[in-house]
């Protein structure tokens, strides 16, 4: 290393080299995953509240969810064609903008830190919340502090949950500009969270994430419904409705969440007690089937 530094200094390149080294270190620091190591079952449990399990389990009513039924679509064009012209053009623009970013699918694995538990992803959450609260209440120090507090809570929440991350990066800088967090359970795939920086907000990344989610749901025989969840405002509910997502009060009657969480093969490590839990679940299902037959008889 000393010889390298001496040679670079002689050629007048040492300062440039040190700056490059600092940039590399900054990038590594920004993207280091520092989240807790959380098992699959704990991640699934942490996901249920945001998914609205209180309503499908009969505890209390949640807000209406915006749903799109996809089981009768053969391809994504079947969804796009009936939309109004302006909406079709927006989705087309989102498809064109895809040349400006790359999308990387990153499964959230039980027994590992979340793939989005880094400063680079936290920065996207902060910019997203600052932008939203500034629009609602105006740009101010108070709005920023509230947005930062909200960002911390939301960041901790998303990095503790199960599912898959669709990570968006700027094609020229390779910088993380946003991410969509998706969770699939039963016969429903849920767009759980979406956060992006200011650059991505201007380049139709949210629209692209919805377009891509619907496309993949149509191609997946296991999925019947895409759920974009509740909205923070009536305006956002209306925006989803313009793309075919109907706000449904009794959404568990439409979106089937009754099955298992869906994963890629080998996405999670086996956990202690998994076999015993599966056996208990099968016994409970068998007993419930017996009780149902007796009631019918």
Short mmCIF file of C-alpha atoms in Angstrom, two decimals, residues 47 50-52 65-68 154 158 161-166 179-185 188-195 206 209-214 216-217 223 225-231 236 240 245 255 257:
data_model
loop_
_atom_site.label_atom_id
_atom_site.label_comp_id
_atom_site.label_asym_id
_atom_site.label_seq_id
_atom_site.Cartn_x
_atom_site.Cartn_y
_atom_site.Cartn_z
CA UNK A 47 -46.63 -8.49 8.63
CA UNK A 50 -50.21 -3.91 8.17
CA UNK A 51 -51.94 -6.49 5.96
CA UNK A 52 -55.22 -5.90 7.81
CA UNK A 65 -58.64 -1.85 0.60
CA UNK A 66 -58.13 -1.10 -3.09
CA UNK A 67 -58.43 -4.40 -4.98
CA UNK A 68 -57.93 -5.58 -8.55
CA UNK A 154 -42.13 2.98 8.90
CA UNK A 158 -40.97 -2.69 6.73
CA UNK A 161 -41.77 -7.99 7.81
CA UNK A 162 -41.87 -10.92 5.37
CA UNK A 163 -42.14 -10.76 1.58
CA UNK A 164 -40.08 -9.52 -1.33
CA UNK A 165 -38.44 -6.21 -2.20
CA UNK A 166 -38.44 -4.77 -5.72
CA UNK A 179 -38.34 0.18 -3.38
CA UNK A 180 -41.66 -1.64 -3.35
CA UNK A 181 -42.34 -4.15 -0.57
CA UNK A 182 -44.70 -6.96 -1.59
CA UNK A 183 -46.23 -9.77 0.47
CA UNK A 184 -48.24 -12.71 -0.91
CA UNK A 185 -50.55 -14.85 1.20
CA UNK A 188 -53.66 -12.49 -2.82
CA UNK A 189 -50.53 -10.43 -3.43
CA UNK A 190 -50.29 -7.22 -1.45
CA UNK A 191 -48.44 -4.07 -2.38
CA UNK A 192 -47.49 -3.50 1.24
CA UNK A 193 -45.22 -0.46 1.11
CA UNK A 194 -43.67 1.84 -1.46
CA UNK A 195 -41.03 4.50 -0.86
CA UNK A 206 -44.67 4.17 -8.44
CA UNK A 209 -44.15 -0.71 -9.60
CA UNK A 210 -47.93 -1.15 -9.91
CA UNK A 211 -47.64 -2.13 -13.58
CA UNK A 212 -44.98 -4.71 -12.75
CA UNK A 213 -46.90 -6.05 -9.74
CA UNK A 214 -50.07 -6.57 -11.80
CA UNK A 216 -46.46 -10.69 -12.29
CA UNK A 217 -49.73 -11.41 -10.48
CA UNK A 223 -52.79 -15.28 -7.37
CA UNK A 225 -56.26 -10.56 -6.43
CA UNK A 226 -53.82 -7.66 -6.24
CA UNK A 227 -54.35 -5.61 -3.07
CA UNK A 228 -52.90 -2.10 -2.85
CA UNK A 229 -54.25 -1.75 0.66
CA UNK A 230 -55.84 1.30 2.29
CA UNK A 231 -54.92 4.86 1.33
CA UNK A 236 -54.93 8.43 -3.42
CA UNK A 240 -55.96 3.79 -7.53
CA UNK A 245 -58.47 -0.84 -8.13
CA UNK A 255 -59.17 -10.95 -1.29
CA UNK A 257 -55.71 -14.31 2.62
#
